[in-house]
Coordinates of C-alpha atoms and ligand atoms in Angstrom, one line a residue:
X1 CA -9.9 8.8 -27.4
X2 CA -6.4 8.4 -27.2
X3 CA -6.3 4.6 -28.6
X4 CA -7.6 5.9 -32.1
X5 CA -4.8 7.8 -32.4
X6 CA -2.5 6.9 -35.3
X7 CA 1.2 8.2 -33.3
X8 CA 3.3 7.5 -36.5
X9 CA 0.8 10.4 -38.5
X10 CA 1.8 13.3 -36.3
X11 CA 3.8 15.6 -38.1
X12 CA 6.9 16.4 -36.1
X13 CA 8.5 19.5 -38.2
X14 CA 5.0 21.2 -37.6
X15 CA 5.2 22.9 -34.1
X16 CA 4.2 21.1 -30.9
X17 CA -0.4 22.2 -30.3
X18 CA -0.4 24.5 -27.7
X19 CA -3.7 22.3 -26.0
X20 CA -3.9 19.4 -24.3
X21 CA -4.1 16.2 -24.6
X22 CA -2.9 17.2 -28.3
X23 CA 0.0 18.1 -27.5
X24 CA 1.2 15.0 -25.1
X25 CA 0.0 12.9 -27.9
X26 CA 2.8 15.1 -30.3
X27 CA 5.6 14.8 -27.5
X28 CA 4.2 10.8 -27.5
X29 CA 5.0 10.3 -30.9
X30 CA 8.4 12.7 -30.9
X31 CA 9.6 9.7 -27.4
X32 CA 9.0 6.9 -29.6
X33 CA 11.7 8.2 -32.1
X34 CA 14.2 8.9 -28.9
X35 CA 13.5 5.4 -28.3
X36 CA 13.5 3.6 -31.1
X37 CA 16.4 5.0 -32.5
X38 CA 18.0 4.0 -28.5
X39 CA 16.4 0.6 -28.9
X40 CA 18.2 0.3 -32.9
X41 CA 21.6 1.2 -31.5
X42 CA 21.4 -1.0 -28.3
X43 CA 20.3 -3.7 -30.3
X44 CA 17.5 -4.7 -28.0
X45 CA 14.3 -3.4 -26.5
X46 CA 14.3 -1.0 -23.9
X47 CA 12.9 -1.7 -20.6
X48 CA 11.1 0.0 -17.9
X49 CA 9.5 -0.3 -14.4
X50 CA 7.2 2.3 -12.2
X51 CA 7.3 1.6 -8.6
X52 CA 4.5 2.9 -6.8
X53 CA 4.9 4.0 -3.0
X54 CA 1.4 5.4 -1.2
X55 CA -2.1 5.2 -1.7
X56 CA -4.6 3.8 -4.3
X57 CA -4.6 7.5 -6.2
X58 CA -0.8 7.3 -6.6
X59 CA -1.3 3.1 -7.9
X60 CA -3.7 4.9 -10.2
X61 CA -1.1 7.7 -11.6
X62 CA 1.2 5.1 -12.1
X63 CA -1.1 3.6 -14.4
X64 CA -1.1 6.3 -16.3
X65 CA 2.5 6.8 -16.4
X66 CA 3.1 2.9 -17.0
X67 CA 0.5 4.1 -20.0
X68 CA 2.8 6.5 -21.4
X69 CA 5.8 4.6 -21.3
X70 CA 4.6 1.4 -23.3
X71 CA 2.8 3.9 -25.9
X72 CA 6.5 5.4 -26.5
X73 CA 7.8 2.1 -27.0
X74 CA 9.3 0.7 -23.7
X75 CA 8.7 -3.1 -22.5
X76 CA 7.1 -2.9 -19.2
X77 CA 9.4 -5.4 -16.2
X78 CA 9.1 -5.7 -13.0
X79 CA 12.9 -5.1 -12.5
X80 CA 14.6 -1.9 -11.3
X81 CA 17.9 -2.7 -13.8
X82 CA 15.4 -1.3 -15.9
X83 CA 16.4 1.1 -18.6
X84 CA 13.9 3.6 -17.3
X85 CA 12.7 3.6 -13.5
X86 CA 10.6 5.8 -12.0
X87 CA 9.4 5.7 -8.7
X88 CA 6.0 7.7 -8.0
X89 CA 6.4 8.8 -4.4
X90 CA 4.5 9.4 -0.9
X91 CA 5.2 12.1 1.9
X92 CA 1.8 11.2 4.1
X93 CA 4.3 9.6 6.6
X94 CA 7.7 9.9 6.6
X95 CA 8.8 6.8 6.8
X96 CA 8.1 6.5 3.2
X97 CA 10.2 9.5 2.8
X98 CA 13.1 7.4 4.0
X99 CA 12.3 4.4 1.9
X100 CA 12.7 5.9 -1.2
X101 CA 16.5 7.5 -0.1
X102 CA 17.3 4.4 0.7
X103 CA 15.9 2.8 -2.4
X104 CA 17.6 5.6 -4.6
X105 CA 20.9 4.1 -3.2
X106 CA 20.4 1.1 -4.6
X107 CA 19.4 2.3 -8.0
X108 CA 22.4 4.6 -8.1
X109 CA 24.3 0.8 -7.9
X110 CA 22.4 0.1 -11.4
X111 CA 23.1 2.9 -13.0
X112 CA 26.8 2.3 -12.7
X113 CA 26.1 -0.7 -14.4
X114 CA 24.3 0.5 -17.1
X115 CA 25.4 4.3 -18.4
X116 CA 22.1 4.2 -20.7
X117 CA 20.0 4.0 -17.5
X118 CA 17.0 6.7 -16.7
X119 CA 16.0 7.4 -13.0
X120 CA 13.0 9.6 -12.8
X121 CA 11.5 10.8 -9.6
X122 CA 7.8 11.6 -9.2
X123 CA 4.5 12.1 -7.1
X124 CA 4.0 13.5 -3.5
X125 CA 7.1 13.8 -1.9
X126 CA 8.6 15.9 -4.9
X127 CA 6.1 18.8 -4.2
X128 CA 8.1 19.4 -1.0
X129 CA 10.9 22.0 -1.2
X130 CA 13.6 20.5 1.2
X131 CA 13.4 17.2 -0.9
X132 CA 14.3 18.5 -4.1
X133 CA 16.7 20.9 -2.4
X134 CA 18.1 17.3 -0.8
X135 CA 17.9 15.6 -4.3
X136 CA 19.5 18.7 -6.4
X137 CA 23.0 18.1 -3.6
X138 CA 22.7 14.7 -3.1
X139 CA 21.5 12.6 -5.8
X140 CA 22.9 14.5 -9.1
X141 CA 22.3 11.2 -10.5
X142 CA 18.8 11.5 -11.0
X143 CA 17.6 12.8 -14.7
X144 CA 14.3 13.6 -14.3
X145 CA 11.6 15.1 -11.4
X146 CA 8.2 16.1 -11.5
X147 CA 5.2 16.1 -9.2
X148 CA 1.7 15.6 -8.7
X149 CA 0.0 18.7 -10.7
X150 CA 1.9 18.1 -13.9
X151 CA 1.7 14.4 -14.9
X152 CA -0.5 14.9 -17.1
X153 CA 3.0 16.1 -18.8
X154 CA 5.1 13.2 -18.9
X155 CA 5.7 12.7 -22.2
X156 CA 6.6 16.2 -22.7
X157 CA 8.9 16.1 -19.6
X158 CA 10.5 12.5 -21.0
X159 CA 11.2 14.3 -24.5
X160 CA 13.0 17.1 -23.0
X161 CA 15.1 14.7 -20.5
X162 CA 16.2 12.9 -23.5
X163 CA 16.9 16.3 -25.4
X164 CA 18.5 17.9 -23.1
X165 CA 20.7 15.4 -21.6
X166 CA 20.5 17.2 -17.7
X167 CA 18.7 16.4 -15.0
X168 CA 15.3 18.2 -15.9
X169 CA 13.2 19.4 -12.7
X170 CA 9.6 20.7 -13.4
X171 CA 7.5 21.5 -10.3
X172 CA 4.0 23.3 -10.4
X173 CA 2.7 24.8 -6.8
X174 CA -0.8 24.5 -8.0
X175 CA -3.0 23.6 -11.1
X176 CA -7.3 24.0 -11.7
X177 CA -6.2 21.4 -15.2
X178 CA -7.3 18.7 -15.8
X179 CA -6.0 16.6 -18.6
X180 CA -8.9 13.6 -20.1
X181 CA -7.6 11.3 -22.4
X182 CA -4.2 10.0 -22.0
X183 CA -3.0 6.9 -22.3
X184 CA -3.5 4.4 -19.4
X185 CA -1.9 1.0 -18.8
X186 CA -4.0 -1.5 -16.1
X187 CA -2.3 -3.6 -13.8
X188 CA -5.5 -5.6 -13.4
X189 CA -8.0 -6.1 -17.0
X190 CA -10.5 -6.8 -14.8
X191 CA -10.8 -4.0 -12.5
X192 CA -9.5 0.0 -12.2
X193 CA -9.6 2.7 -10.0
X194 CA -11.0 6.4 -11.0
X195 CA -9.8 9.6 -10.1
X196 CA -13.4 11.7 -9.8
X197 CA -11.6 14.5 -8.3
X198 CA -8.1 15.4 -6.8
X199 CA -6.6 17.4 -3.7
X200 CA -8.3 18.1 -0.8
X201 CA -9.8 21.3 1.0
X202 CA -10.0 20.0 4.4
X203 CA -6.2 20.9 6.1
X204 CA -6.8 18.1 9.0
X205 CA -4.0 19.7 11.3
X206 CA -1.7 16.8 10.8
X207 CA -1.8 16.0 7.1
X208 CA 0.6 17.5 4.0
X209 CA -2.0 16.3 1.3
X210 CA -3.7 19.2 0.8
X211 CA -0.5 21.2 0.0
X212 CA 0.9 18.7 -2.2
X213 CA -2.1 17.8 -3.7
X214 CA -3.8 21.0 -3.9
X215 CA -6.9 22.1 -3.8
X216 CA -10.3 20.2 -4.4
X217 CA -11.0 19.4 -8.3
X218 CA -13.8 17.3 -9.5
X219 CA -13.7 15.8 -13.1
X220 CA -17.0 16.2 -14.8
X221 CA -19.7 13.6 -14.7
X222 CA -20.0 13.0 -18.3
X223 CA -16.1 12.7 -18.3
X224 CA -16.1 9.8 -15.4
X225 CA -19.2 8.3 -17.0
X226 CA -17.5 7.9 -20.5
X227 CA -14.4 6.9 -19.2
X228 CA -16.5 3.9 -17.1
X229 CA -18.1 2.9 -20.0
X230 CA -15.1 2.6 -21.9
X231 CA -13.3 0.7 -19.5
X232 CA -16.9 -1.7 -18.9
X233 CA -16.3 -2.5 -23.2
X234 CA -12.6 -3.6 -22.1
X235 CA -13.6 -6.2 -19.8
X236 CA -13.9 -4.4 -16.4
X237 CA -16.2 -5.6 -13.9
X238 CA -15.1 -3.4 -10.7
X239 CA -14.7 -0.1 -10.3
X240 CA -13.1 1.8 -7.6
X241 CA -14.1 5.4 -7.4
X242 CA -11.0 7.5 -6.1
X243 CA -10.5 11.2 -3.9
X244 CA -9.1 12.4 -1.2
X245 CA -12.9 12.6 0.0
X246 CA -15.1 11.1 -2.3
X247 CA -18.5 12.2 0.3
X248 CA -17.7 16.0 -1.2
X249 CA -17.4 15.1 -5.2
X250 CA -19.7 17.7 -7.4
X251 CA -19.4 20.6 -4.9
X252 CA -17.2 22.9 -7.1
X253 CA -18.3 21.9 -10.5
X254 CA -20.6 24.5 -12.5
X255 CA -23.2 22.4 -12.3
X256 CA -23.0 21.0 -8.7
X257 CA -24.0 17.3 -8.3
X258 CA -23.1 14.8 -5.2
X259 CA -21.1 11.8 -5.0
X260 CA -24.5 9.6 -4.2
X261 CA -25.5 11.3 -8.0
X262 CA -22.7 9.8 -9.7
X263 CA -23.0 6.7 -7.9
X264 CA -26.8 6.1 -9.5
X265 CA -25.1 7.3 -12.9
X266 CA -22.0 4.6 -12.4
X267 CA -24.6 2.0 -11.6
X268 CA -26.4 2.1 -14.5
X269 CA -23.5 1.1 -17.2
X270 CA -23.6 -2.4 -18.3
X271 CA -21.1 -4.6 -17.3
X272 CA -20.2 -3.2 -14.4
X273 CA -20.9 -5.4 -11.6
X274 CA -19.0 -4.3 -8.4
X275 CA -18.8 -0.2 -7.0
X276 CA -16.3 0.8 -4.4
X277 CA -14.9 4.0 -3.5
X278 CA -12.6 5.6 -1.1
X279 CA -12.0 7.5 0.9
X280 CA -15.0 8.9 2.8
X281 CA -14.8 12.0 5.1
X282 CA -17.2 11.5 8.4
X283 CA -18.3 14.8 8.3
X284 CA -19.7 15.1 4.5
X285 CA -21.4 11.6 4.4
X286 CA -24.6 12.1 3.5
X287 CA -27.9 10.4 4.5
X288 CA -28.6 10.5 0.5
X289 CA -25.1 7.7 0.6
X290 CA -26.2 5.3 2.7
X291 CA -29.3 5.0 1.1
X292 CA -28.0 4.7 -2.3
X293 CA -25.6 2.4 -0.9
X294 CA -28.6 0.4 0.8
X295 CA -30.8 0.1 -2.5
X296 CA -27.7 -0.9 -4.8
X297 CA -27.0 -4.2 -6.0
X298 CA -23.4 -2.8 -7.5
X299 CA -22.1 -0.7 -4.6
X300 CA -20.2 -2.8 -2.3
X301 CA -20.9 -3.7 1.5
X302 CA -17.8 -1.9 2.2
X303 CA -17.3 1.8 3.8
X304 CA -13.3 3.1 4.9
X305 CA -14.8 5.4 7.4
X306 CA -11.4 7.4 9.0
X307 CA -11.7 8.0 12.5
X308 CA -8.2 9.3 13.4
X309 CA -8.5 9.7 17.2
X310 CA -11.9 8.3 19.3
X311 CA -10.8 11.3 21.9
X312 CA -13.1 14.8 21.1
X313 CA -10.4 16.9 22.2
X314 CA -8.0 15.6 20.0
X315 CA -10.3 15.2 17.0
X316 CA -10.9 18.7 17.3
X317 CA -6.9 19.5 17.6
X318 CA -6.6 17.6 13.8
X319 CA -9.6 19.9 12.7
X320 CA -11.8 16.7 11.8
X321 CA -14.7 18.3 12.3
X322 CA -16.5 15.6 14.2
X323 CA -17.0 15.0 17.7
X324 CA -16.4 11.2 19.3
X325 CA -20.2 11.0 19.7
X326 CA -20.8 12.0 16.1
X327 CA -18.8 9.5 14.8
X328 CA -20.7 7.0 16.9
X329 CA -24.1 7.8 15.4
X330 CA -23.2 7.6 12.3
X331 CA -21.6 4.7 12.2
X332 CA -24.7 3.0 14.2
X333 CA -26.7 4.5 11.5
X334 CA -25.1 2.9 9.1
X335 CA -25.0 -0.6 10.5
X336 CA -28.4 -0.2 10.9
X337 CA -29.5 0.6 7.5
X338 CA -26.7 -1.9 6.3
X339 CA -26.4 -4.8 8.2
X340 CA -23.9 -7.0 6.4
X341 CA -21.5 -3.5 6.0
X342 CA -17.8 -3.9 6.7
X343 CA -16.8 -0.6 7.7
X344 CA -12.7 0.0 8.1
X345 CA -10.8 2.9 9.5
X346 CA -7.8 4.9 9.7
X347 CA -6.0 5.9 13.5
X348 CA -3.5 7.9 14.1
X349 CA -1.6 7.4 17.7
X350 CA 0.6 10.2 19.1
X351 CA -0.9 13.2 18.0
X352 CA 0.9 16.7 20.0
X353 CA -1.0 16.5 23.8
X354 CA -2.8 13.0 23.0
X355 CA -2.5 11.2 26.5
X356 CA -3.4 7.8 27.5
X357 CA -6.8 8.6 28.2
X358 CA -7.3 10.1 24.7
X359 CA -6.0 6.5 23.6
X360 CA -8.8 4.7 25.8
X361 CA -11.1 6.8 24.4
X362 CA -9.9 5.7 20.5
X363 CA -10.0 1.9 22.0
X364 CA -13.2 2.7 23.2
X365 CA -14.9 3.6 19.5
X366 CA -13.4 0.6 17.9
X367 CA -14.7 -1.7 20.6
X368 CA -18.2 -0.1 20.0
X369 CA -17.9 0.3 16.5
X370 CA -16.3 -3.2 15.9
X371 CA -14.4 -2.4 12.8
X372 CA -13.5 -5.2 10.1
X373 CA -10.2 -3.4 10.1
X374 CA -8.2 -0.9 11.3
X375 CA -5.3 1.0 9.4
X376 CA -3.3 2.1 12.7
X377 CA -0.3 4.8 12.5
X378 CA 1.9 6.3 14.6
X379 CA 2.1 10.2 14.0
X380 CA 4.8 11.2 11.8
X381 CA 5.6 15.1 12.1
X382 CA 5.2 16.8 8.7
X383 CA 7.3 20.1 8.0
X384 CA 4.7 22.9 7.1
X385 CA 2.0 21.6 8.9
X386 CA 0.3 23.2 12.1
X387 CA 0.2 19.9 13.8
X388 CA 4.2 20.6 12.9
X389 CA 4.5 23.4 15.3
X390 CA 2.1 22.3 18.3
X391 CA 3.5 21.6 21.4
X392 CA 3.6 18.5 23.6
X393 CA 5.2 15.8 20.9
X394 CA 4.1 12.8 22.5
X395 CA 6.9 10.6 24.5
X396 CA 7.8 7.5 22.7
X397 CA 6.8 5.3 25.5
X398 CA 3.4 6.5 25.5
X399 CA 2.9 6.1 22.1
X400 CA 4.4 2.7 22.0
X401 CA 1.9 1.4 25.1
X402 CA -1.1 3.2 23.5
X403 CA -0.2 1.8 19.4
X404 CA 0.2 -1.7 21.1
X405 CA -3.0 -1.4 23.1
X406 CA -4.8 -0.2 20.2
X407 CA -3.4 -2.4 18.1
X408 CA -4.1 -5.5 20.2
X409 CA -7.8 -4.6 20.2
X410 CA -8.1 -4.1 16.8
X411 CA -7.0 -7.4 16.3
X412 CA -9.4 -8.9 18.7
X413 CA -12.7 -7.2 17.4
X414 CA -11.8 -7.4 13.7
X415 CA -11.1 -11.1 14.1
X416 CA -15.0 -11.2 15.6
X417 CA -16.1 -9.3 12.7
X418 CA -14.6 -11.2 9.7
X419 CA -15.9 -14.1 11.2
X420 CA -19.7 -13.5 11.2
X421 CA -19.4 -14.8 7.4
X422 CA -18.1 -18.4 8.7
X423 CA -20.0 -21.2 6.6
X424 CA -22.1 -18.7 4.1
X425 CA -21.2 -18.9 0.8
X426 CA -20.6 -15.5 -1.1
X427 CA -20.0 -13.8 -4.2
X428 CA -16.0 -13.3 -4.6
X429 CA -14.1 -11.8 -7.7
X430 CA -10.9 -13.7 -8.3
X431 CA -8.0 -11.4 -8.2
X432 CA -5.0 -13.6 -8.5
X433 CA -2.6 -16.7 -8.2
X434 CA -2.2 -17.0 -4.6
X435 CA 2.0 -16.2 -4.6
X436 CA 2.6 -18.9 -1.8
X437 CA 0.6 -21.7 -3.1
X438 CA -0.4 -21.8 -7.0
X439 CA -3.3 -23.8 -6.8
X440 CA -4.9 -21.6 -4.3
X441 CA -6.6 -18.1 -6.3
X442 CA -7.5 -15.4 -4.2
X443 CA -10.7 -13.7 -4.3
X444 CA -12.1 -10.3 -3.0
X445 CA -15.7 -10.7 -1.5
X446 CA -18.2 -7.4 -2.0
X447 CA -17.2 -7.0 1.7
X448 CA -13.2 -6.0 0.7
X449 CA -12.4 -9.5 2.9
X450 CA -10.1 -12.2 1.0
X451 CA -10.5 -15.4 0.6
X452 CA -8.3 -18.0 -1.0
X453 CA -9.4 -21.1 -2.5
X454 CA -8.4 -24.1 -5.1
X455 CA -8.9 -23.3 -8.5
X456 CA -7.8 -23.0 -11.8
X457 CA -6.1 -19.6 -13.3
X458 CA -8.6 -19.1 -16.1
X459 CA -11.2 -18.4 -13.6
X460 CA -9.2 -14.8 -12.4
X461 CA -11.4 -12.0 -13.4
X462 CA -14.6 -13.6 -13.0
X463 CA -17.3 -14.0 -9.9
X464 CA -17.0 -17.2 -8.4
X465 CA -20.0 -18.7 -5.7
X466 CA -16.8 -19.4 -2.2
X467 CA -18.0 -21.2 0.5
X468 CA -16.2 -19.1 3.4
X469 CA -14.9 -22.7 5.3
X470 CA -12.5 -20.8 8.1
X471 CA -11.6 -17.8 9.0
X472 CA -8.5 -16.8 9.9
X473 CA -8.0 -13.0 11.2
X474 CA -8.0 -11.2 8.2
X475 CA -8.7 -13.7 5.6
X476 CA -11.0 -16.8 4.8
X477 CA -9.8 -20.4 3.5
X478 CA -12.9 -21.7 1.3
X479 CA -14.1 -23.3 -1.8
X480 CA -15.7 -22.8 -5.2
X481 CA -19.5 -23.8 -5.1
X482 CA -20.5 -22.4 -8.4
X483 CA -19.3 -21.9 -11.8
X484 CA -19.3 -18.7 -12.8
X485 CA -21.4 -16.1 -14.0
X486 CA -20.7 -14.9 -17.1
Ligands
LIG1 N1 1.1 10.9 10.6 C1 0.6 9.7 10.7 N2 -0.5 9.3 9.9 C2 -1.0 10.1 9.0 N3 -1.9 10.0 8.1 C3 -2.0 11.2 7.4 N4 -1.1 12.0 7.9 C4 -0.4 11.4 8.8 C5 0.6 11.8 9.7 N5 1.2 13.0 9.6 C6 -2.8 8.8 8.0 C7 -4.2 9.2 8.3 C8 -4.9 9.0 6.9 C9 -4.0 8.0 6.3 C10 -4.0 7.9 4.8 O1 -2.7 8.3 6.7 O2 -4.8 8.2 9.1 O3 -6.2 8.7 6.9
LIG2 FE1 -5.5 14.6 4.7 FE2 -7.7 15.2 6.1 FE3 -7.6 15.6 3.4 FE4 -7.6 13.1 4.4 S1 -9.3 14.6 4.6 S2 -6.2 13.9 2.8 S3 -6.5 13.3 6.3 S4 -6.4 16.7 5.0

């Protein structure tokens, strides 16, 4: 593993290995003389900041990139008039497109300030052509880009930026690599994401992750298993298993296994005490699942089922797979066999040729299937898609009334749902210092509902016994019953 390694015995004037992780850890130890000898001449330490846009795999990447960047020597801030910044980007909507031009402005402003200043570019967004095309004109200012299937290369990519002095650009259309055993730096000691595999196979008509994320990889179970055990020794107590579609893990490994598979093997490691994964296709979750979820005393009562439209027709237009009535079932089946289950979702309004009644019909599913909550987004038209080139873009009107209907009844049935927990006291983990109020901590119950309740910072990473007093939407207000368990 990487933490035994010794970074000041790598021989530099020997050639860089030619295999990986080897050779990141030789680039590793190559950055920390770039930066030290920086650090010596500015007379202080360097800093840096990653700035995560997206999803829980991209909060995850970042980890590993923040991992990289302390190994080589930088302090870690929070501030973008860092000496380094990198943002790790997101292209599912693109609204988050625009966030990070606008953003880049600003960081152009710093850079100004400070000639010494880095500004590296990363993740989802950079796998598209007409961005980098944009960023090559526009934004000369930037030294470094890279993208999702080479991460694993940071270090390498940081040593030639500071070699080379140019902007350095390194984009792969594809990889089948995958790198085990770089360095990662947590946000949380207490809990971590995953990745058991990356990219997607399943081209829903709308969505660009599958072509900047590439095709479906799994890691090997031995791999996720010793990295889960290793993290269990460091004081984690919840896991969170992350794909694209967790329900088709295993599939193209040589030894296939399934997702409920690694689940039993992820159960069994000491210290772990809470299981959650994301996300979950509807069409590849498996019977096998829900009854490993049902039988575990780790795997929590939560499920992000995506729905995307309640309407056959359009589900059909996205290629989901899945037929209104389908979804239905299975989501009765699994209330059933797991009563105290949250399950949340994902909708997309204005989808090319949705009408109104395809709308009533997505209302109609959440009002049947009562979701805790509902993740609800207007459709956002991305280049290279074939959603890209239907016809019938919705009017803005319609999309308005129907994301404002929708919404409105999300709201109502979620509020109805979160209740059902009013009075009961339950297992939470404490996550934080509420931000508002700092004698409030906020807990996470196995259900993926918050609470927030007095008590004292020492008690963040730990289970605490809440009494769930009132709920409020969303969230509870409670109090500790219990000390806690270990
Ligand atoms: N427009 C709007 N929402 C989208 N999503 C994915 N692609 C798009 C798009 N083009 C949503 C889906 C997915 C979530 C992560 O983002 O609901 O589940
Ligand atoms: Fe996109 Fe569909 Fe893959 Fe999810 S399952 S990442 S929505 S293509």
């Amino acid at each position: 593993m990487y933490n035994k390694i010794d970074f000041s015995k790598i021989d530099l004037t020997a050639e860089p290995p030619a295999e990986e992780p080897a050779r990141q850890y030789y680039y590793i130890a190559k950055c920390r003389q770039y930066v030290k000898s920086a650090s010596e001449r500015l007379g202080r330490t360097l800093t840096s900041t990653v700035v995560t846009f997206g999803c829980q795999m991209n909060a995850r990447d970042s980890e590993k990139l923040a991992g990289i960047l302390e190994c080589v020597g930088y302090q870690m801030s929070d501030c973008e008039e860092a000496d380094l910044v990198i943002y790790n980007t997101c292209t599912v909507r693109d609204n988050a497109n625009q966030r990070v031009y606008g953003r880049l402005g600003v960081l152009h402003g710093f850079k100004k300030k400070n000639p010494h200043m880095k500004i590296a570019l990363c993740g989802c967004m950079m796998q598209e052509e007409s961005v980098i095309e944009k960023l090559r004109k526009s934004y000369r200012f930037i030294d470094l880009i890279f993208g999702t299937h080479n991460i694993f290369k940071f270090a390498e990519l940081l040593c030639t930026m500071f070699e080379s002095g140019r902007t350095v650009i390194d984009i792969w259309k594809d990889t089948d690599k995958i790198v085990e055993d770089l360095p990662v730096e947590r946000k949380y000691p207490f809990k971590s994401g995953i990745n058991i595999m990356f990219g997607c196979n399943n081209f829903c008509s709308y969505c660009i992750v599958p072509y900047v994320r590439g095709r479906e990889r799994s890691r090997s179970p031995e791999d996720i298993v010793k990295e889960i055990k290793t993290l269990a020794a460091d004081g984690v107590v919840e896991i969170m298993l992350l794909g694209q579609n967790v329900n088709s893990y295993g599939k193209n490994l040589e030894k296939p296994t399934s997702f409920a598979g690694l689940l039993k093997e992820a159960e069994k490691i000491d210290g772990i005490e809470r299981i959650r994964f994301m996300t979950s296709h509807p069409k590849d979750l498996s019977d096998e699942l829900i009854e490993a979820m049902k039988h575990s005393e780790k795997i929590c009562r939560h499920l992000h089922l995506p729905l995307q439209s309640g309407s056959t027709r359009i589900l059909q237009a996205m290629n989901r797979r899945y037929t209104k009535e389908q979804y239905l079932s299975l989501a009765e089946k699994i209330r059933k066999e797991i009563p105290d289950i949250a399950i949340t979702t994902d909708i997309i309004v204005g989808f090319p040729g949705e009408t109104m009644e395809d709308i009533e019909e997505t209302i109609d599913v959440v009002k049947k299937v009562r979701f805790d909550n509902a993740f609800t987004f207007i459709y956002s038209k991305r280049t290279g898609t074939p959603a890209a080139s239907m016809p019938d873009q919705v009017p803005e009107e319609i999309v308005k009334e129907g994301f404002d209907k929708l919404l409105k009844t999300v709201q109502d049935t979620a509020r109805n749902q979160v209740a059902r927990w009013q009075g009961q006291t339950l297992p939470a983990l404490v996550e934080e210092q509420n931000a508002q109020d700092n004698t409030l901590l906020t807990g996470r119950l196995s259900n993926n509902t918050i609470v927030h309740f007095p008590g004292d910072a020492s008690l963040i990473g730990r289970i605490v016994h809440v009494r769930l007093k009132e709920c409020h939407g969303f969230y509870y207000m409670g109090e500790a019953v219990e000390t806690p368990k270990f």
